[in-house]
XYZ file of C-alpha atoms in Angstrom:
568
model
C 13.905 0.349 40.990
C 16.549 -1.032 38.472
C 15.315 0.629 35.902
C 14.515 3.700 37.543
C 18.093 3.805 38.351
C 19.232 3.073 34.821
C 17.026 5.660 33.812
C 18.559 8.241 35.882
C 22.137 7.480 34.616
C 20.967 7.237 31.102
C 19.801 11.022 31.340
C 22.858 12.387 33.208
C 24.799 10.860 30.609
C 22.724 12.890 28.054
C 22.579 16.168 29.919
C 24.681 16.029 32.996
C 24.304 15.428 36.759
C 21.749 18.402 37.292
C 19.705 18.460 34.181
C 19.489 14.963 33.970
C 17.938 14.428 37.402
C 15.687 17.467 36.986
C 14.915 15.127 33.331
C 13.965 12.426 36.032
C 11.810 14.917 37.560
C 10.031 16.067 34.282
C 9.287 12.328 32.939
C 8.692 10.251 36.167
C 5.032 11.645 36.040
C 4.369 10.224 32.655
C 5.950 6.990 32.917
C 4.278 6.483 36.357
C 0.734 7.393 35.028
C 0.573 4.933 32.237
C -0.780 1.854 33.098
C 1.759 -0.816 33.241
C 1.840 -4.002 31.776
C 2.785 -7.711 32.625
C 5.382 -9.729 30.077
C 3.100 -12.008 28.457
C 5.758 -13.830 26.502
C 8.902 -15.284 26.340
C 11.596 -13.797 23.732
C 10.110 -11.266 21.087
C 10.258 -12.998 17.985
C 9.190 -16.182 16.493
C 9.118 -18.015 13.393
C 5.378 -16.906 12.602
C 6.664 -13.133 12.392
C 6.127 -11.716 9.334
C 5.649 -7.684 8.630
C 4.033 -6.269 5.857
C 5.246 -2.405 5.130
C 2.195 -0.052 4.173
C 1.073 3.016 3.897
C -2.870 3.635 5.439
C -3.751 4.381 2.009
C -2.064 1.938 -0.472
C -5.243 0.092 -1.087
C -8.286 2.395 -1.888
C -12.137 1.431 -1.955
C -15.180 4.196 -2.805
C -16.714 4.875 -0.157
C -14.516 3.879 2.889
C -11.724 4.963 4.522
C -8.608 3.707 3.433
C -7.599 1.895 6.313
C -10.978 0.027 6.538
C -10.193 -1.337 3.273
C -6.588 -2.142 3.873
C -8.001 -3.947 6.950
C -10.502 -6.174 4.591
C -7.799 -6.873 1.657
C -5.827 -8.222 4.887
C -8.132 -10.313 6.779
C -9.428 -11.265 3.217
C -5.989 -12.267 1.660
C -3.085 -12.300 4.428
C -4.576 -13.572 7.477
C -2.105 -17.048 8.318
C 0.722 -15.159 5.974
C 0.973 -11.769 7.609
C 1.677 -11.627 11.439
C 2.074 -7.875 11.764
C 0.872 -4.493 9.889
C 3.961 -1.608 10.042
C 1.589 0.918 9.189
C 4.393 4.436 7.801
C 3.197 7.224 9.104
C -0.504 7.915 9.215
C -0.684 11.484 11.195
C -1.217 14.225 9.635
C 1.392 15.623 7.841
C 1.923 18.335 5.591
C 4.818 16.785 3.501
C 7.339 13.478 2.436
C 4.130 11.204 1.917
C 3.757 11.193 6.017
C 7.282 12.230 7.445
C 6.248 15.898 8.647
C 4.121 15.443 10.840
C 1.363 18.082 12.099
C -0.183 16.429 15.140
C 1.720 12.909 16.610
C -1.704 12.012 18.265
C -4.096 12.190 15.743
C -4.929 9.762 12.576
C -5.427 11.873 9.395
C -8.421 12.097 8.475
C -8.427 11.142 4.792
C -7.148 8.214 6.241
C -9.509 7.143 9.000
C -9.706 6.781 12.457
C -7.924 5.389 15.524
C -11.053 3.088 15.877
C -9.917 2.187 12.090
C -6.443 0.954 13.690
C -7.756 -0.906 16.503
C -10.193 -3.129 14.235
C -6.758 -4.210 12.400
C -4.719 -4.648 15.612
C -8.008 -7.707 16.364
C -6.080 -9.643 13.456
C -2.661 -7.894 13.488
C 0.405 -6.872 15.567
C 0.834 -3.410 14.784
C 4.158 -1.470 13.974
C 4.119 2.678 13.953
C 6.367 5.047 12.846
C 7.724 7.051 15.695
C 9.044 9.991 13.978
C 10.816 11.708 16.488
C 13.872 13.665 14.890
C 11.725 16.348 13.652
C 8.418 17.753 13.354
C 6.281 20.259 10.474
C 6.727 23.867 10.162
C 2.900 23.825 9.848
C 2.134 22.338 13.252
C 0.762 24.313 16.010
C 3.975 22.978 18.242
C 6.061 25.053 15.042
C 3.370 28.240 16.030
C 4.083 27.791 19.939
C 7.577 28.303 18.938
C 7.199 31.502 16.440
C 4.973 33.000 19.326
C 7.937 32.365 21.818
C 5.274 30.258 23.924
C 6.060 28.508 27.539
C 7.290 25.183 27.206
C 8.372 25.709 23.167
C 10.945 28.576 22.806
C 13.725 25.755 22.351
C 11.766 23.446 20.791
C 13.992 23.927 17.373
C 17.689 24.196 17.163
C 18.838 27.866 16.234
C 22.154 28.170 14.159
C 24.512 31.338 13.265
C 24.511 30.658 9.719
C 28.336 32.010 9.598
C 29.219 28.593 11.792
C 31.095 26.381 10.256
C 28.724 23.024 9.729
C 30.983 21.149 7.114
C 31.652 17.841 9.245
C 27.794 17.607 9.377
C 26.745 14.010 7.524
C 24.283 14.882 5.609
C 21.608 12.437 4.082
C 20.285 15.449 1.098
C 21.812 17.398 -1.385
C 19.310 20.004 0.471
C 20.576 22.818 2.563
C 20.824 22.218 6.605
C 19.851 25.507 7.644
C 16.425 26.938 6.968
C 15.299 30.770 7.591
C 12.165 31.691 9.329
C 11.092 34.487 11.120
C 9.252 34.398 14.452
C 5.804 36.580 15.638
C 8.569 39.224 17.417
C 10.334 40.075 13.775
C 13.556 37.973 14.719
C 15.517 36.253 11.836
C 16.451 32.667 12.855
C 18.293 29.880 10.887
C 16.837 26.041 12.003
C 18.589 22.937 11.708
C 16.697 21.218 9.212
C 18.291 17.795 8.262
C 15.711 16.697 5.652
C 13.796 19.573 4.092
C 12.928 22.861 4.912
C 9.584 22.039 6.371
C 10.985 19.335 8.458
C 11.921 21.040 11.963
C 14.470 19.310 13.821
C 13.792 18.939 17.482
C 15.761 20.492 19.877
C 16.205 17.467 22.215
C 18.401 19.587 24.462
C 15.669 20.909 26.203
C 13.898 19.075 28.460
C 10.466 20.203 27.202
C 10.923 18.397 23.621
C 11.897 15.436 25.889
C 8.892 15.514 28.057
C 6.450 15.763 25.352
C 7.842 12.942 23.146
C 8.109 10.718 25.748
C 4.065 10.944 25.876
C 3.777 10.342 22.415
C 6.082 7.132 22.712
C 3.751 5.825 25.520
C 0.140 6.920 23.418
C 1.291 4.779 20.834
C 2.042 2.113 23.294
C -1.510 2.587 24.400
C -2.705 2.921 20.975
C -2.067 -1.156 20.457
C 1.619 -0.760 19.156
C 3.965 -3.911 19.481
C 6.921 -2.287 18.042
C 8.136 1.035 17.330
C 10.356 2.455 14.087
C 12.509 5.030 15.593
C 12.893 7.198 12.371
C 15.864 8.930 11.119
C 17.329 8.555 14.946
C 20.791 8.607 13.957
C 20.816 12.511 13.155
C 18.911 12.888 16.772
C 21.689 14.572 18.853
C 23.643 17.829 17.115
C 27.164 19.039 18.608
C 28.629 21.186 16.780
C 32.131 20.516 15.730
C 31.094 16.879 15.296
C 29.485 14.855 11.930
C 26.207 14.719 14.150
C 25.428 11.339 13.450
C 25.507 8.488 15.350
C 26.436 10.241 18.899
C 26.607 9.014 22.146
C 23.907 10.906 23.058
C 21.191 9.231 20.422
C 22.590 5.985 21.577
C 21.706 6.628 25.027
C 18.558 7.949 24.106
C 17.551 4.898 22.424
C 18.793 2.937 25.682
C 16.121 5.286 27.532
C 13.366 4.837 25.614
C 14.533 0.754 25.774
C 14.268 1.166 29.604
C 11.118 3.321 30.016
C 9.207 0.491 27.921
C 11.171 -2.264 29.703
C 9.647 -0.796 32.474
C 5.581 -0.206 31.641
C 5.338 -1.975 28.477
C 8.262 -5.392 28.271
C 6.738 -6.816 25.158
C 7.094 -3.613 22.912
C 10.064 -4.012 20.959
C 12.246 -1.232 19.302
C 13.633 -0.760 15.980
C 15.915 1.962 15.300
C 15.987 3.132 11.203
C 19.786 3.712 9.764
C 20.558 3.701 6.513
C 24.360 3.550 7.014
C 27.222 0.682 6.425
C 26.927 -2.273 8.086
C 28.911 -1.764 11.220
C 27.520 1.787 12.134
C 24.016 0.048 11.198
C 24.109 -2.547 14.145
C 25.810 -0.313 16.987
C 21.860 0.562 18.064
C 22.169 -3.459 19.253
C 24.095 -1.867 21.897
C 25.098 -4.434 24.387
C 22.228 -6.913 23.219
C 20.132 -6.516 25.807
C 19.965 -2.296 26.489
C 19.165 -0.761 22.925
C 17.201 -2.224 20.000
C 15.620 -5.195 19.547
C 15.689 -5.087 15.493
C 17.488 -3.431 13.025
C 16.946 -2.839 9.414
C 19.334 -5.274 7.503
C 19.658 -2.301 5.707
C 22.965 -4.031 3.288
C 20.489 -6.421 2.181
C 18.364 -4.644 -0.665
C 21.363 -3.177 -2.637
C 23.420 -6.118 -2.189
C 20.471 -8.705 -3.439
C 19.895 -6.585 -6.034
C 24.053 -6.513 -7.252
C 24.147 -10.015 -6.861
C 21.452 -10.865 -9.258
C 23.082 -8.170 -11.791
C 26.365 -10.082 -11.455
C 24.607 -13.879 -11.121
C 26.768 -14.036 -8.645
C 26.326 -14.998 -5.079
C 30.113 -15.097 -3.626
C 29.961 -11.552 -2.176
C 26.620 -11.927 -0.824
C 28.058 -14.691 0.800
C 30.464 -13.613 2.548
C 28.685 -11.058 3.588
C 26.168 -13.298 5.033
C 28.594 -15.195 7.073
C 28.695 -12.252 9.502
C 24.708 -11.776 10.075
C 26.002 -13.830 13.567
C 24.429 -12.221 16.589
C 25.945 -12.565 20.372
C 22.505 -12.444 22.095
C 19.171 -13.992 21.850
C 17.603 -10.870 22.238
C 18.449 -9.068 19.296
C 17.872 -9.805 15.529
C 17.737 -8.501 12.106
C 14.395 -6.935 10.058
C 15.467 -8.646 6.754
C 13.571 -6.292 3.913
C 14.697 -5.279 0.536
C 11.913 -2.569 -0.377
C 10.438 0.148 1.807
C 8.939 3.331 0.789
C 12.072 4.898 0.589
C 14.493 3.836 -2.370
C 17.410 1.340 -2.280
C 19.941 2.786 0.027
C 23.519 2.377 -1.389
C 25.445 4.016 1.524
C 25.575 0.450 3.646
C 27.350 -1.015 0.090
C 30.350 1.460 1.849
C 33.299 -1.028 1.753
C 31.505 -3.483 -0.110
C 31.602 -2.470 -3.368
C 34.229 0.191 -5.228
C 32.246 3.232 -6.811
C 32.131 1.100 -10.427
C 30.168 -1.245 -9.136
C 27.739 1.394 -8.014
C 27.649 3.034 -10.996
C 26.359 0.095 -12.872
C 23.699 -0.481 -10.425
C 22.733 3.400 -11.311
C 22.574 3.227 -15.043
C 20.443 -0.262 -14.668
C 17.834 1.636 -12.554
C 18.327 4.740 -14.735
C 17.805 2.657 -17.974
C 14.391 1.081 -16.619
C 12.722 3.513 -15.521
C 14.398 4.678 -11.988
C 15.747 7.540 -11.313
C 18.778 8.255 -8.298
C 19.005 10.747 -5.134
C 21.697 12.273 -4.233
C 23.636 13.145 -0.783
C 25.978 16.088 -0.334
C 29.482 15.354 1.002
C 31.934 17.567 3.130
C 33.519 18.502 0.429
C 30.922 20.055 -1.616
C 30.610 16.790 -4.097
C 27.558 14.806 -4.356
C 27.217 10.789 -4.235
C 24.208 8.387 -4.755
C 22.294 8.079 -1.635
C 19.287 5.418 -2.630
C 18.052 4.295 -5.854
C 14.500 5.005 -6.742
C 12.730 2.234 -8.033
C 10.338 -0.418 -7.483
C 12.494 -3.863 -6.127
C 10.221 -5.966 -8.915
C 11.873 -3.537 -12.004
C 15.257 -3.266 -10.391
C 15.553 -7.317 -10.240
C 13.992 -8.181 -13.582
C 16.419 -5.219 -14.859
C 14.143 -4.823 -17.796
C 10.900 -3.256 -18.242
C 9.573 -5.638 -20.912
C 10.306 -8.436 -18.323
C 7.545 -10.315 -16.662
C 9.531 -12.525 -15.399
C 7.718 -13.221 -11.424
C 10.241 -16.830 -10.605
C 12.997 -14.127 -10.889
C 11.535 -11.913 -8.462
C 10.580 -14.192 -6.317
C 14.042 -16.033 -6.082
C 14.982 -12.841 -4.503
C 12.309 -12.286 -2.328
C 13.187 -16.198 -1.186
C 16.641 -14.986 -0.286
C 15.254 -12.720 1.932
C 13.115 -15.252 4.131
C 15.585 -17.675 4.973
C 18.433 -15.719 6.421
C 18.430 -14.977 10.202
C 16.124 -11.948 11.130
C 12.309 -11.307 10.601
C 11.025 -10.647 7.579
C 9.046 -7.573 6.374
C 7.935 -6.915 2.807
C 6.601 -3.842 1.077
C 2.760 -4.079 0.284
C 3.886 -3.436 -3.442
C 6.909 -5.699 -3.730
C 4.111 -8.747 -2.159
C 1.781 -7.046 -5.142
C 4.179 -7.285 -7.765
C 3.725 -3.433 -8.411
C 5.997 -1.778 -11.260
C 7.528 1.741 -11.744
C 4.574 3.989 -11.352
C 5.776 6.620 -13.556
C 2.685 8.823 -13.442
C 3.205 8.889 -9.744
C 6.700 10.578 -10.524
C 5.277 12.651 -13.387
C 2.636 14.076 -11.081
C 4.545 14.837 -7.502
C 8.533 15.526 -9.239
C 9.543 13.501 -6.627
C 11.933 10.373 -7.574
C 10.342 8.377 -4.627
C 6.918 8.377 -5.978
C 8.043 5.387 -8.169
C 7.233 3.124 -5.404
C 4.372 4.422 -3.828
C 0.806 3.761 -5.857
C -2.194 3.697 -4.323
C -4.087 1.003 -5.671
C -7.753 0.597 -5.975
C -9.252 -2.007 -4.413
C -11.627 -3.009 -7.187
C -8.871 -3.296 -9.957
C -6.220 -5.101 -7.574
C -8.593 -7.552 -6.684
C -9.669 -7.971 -10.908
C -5.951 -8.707 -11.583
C -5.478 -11.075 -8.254
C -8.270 -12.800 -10.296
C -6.622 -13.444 -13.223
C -3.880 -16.436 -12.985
C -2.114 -14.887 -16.347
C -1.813 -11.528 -14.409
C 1.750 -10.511 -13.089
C 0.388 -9.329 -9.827
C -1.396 -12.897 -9.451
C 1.735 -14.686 -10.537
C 3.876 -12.807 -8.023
C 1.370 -12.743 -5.174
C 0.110 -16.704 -4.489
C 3.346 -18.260 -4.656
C 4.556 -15.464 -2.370
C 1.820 -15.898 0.193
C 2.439 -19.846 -0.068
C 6.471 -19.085 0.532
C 5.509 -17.322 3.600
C 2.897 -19.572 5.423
C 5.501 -22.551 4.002
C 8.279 -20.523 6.289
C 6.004 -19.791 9.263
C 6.225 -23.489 10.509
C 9.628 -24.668 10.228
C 11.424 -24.293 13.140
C 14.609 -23.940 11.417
C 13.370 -20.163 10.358
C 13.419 -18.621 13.869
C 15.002 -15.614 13.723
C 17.691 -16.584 15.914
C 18.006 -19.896 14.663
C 21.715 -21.442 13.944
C 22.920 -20.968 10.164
C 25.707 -21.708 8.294
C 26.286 -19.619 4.328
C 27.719 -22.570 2.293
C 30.256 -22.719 -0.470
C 28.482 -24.943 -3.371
C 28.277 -22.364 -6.492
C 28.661 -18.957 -7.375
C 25.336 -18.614 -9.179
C 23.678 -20.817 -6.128
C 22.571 -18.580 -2.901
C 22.908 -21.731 -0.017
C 22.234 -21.403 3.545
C 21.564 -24.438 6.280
C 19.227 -23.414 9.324
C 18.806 -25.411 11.983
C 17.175 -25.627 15.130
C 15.678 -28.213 17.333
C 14.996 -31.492 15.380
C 15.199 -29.659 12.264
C 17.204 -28.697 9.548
C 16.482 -27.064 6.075
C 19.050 -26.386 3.325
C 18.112 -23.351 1.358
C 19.066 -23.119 -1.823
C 18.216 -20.441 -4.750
C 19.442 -19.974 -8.385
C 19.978 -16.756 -8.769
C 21.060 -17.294 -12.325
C 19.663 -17.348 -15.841
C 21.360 -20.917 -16.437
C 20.512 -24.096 -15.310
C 22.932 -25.398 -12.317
C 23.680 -29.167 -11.349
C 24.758 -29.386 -7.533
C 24.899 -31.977 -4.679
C 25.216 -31.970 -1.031
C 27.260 -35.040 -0.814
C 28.373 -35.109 3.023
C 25.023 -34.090 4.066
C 22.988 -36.358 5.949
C 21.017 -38.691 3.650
C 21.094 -35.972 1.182
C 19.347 -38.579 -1.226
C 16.226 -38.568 0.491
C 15.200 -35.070 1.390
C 12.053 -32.914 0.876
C 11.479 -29.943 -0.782
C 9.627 -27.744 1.377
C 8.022 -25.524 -2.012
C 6.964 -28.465 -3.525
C 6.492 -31.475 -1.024
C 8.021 -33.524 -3.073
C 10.904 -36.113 -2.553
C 14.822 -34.987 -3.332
C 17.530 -36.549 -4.255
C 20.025 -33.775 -3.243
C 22.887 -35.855 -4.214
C 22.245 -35.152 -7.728
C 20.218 -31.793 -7.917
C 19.338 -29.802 -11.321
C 18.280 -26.364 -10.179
C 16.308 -24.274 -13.238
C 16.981 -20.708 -13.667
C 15.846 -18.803 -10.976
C 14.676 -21.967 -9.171
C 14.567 -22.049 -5.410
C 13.847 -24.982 -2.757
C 14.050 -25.593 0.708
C 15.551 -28.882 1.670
C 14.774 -31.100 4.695
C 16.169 -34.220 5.927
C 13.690 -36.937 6.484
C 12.199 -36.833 9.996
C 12.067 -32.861 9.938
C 9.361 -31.946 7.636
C 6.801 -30.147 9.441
C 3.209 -29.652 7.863
């Protein structure tokens, strides 16, 4: 009943008193038809969380679907590392690599089937991409709207192009209005935030509502145990306003909170918004309504500066705020994705120099960078295109995998679960011919490997991929048992060097000092004041400390415990 009611205010806040209880009306049905399940745990999150980021075909085999052998490379290789598989958009799709969709129910075919994704979810929590800002100009939903169909005539968002859309944020250097004609001759102009054959939806009419709602609640049904709300920021369009961040997507993520609160409690929600900081963890709401996660989206540029500089002090401080005011909510700590390095959370960071060094790095090996359009006409960097391994080693000669994965280290131990790109776990480089072949910057980071030569250079100890991948696997299970790493565990950012990354965790009966060189120079430290700081353990290594007089190699990281906390 509580929810029911929250439901009901949620929608008149969207749409007003009379369209928001008719909303009630429309999506009672489908919420009350699903089959309902019990709360089977306590909290969301645990220590043993860990996400791996992958397209259904990154790994290829001959002869079987490409999910089918993702799902053996990952009972074969990351079972006991990898908790959960966020699987980007497997639909089909007729453009962005998966992001315009065709049909939100079905599995694309090249890929495999929905009996392909249940055989992974036996091993794997699964994560899906609920792409619900916009939809393709080649699905039929597009054709019910041309033909002026029942139930689609406002299914996209017509615009006079003479109206004046200059506050609009825009994410592209692409243009927001796109001209098609429908079956009856008519001329219109559709909102397209993202490219010309991605449709916006028109969530101002109740029949867009209705039918994503069912799609939310199939992929429930489908085995999903948490859903990436994709570009929901730009949901909600008023014109006059920027069109980002309104109340009305806000409340819309609240709904969708309370509809699965209701039928599905252990589903968690993670809203995707690559924007500063502050505007970035707003979808926390009041820590208990909204999301459940949010990309630490700050994180992957940031990392990346701080290794450029070798030096840790703004990271830091940075750090210091990842604080949280409820249990319920935490951080998804990544630093690569399928999409490039955002820059725009760096917004009151870092002064536009800064940036501009980061660009030339990536330029210089072998990146390239997008652009957004501002207000005013001008364009700025939006995300940097290029694989994390190339834009940490900052040299394309470099094989340098302790570098890399004194970064990726970083990453684990600060508050939040961790996710990591299949191809930043492989070690994968700049795949140029990718770029070369599509024109499209973001290609760099999206190879699709066969199986049969990624397994030859696993093989081989001298390979890069093989030097990269082990002692990343070992880093992870190493994490998954201390108690100190739960997401919402106490920490504390600690003053000992500006080339030195430290953070203390604790929880329970443990604590673990993490410390990482994020420096080409060797760096003597001590945690005199600590307790018993001469007799600690290194968590990497198992080996015995004496933290009072610590010598920490170039790119060196270890995880410290005090005696009595070291768990197996």
């Amino acid at each position: 009943m509580e929810c029911i009611e929250s439901m009901e205010q949620l929608l008149t806040n969207i749409y007003g008193e009379a369209t928001g209880r008719l909303a009630l009306e429309r999506i009672s049905p489908i919420i009350e038809k699903f089959p309902a399940k019990e709360r089977r745990k306590q909290g969301y999150f645990s220590q043993e969380d860990v996400i791996l980021i992958t397209y259904g075909d990154s790994i290829k085999k001959e002869g079987q679907a490409p999910i089918a052998a993702l799902n053996e490379f990952a009972v074969g290789h990351l079972e006991g590392a990898i908790s959960g598989i966020h699987f980007l958009p497997f639909f089909p799709y007729s453009s962005d690599d998966g992001f315009s969709i065709i049909d939100f129910y079905a599995i694309d075919p090249e890929l495999g089937t929905w009996e392909d994704v249940k055989t992974i979810d036996r091993n794997f929590n699964l994560m899906f991409d609920y792409v619900l800002n916009h939809f393709s100009s080649k699905s039929k939903w597009f054709e019910s709207y041309l033909e002026g169909k029942e139930g689609f005539r406002e299914f996209a968002i017509e615009i006079d192009p003479a109206t004046d859309l200059s506050q609009v944020t825009r994410p592209r250097s692409l243009p927001l209005l796109s001209e098609y004609r429908k079956k009856d001759g008519t001329r219109v102009h559709l909102w397209t935030t993202f490219s010309a054959d991605q449709i916006d939806f028109n969530f101002k009419s109740l029949d867009v509502l209705e039918k994503m709602i069912g799609v939310l609640l199939y992929y429930v049904q489908q085995g999903a145990t948490i859903l990436r709300l994709d570009a929901i920021a730009y949901l909600w369009k008023e014109i006059g306003t920027n069109c980002i961040h309104l109340h009305q997507a806000h409340d819309m993520v609240k709904l969708f909170r309370s509809i699965l609160d209701t039928v599905a409690p252990d589903v968690a929600i993670i809203t995707e918004t690559n924007v500063p900081h502050v505007e970035n963890i707003s979808y926390f709401g009041n820590g208990r309504d909204e999301a459940q996660l949010v990309y630490n989206f700050t994180l992957p540029p940031l990392l990346f500066y701080s290794f450029v500089k070798e030096d840790s002090t703004i990271l830091s401080h940075w750090a210091r705020g990842l604080h949280l005011a409820s249990p319920n909510n935490t951080f998804f700590n990544f630093t690569a994705s399928h999409d490039g390095i955002g820059v725009r959370p760096l917004e009151g960071i870092l002064p536009p120099e800064e940036l501009e060094e980061l660009t030339e790095i990536v330029k210089a090996n072998g990146g390239q960078v997008s652009y957004k359009q501002n207000p005013d006409g001008t364009d700025s960097p939006y995300e940097l295109n290029i694989t994390y391994v190339d834009a940490i080693l900052a040299d394309k000669t470099s094989t340098r995998a302790d570098k890399f994965l004194a970064s990726q280290a970083i990453q684990y131990v600060l508050p939040g679960v961790p996710a990591t790109y299949i191809h930043s776990l492989l070690g994968s480089r700049n795949w140029i011919q990718g770029v070369e072949k599509t024109g499209r910057a973001r290609t760099v980071n999206r190879e699709r490997l066969q199986a049969e030569n990624l397994l030859a250079e696993l093989k081989d100890p001298a390979s890069f991929r093989s030097r990269v991948f082990y002692p990343y696997i070992d880093l992870i299970k190493i994490r998954k048992r201390q108690k100190a790493f739960h997401p919402n565990a106490a920490f504390e950012v600690l003053d000992i060097d500006s080339k030195i990354f430290a953070i203390k965790r604790y929880a329970e009966d443990q604590t673990v000092y993490a410390l990482s060189n994020i420096s080409a120079a060797e760096v003597s430290l001590s945690l005199a004041g600590e307790t018993n700081p001469d007799r600690m353990t290194d968590l990497i290594t198992g080996e015995a400390v004496n933290a009072n007089a610590l010598k920490l190699k170039p790119y060196q990281y270890v995880w410290l415990t005090t005696e009595g906390s070291y768990l197996n």
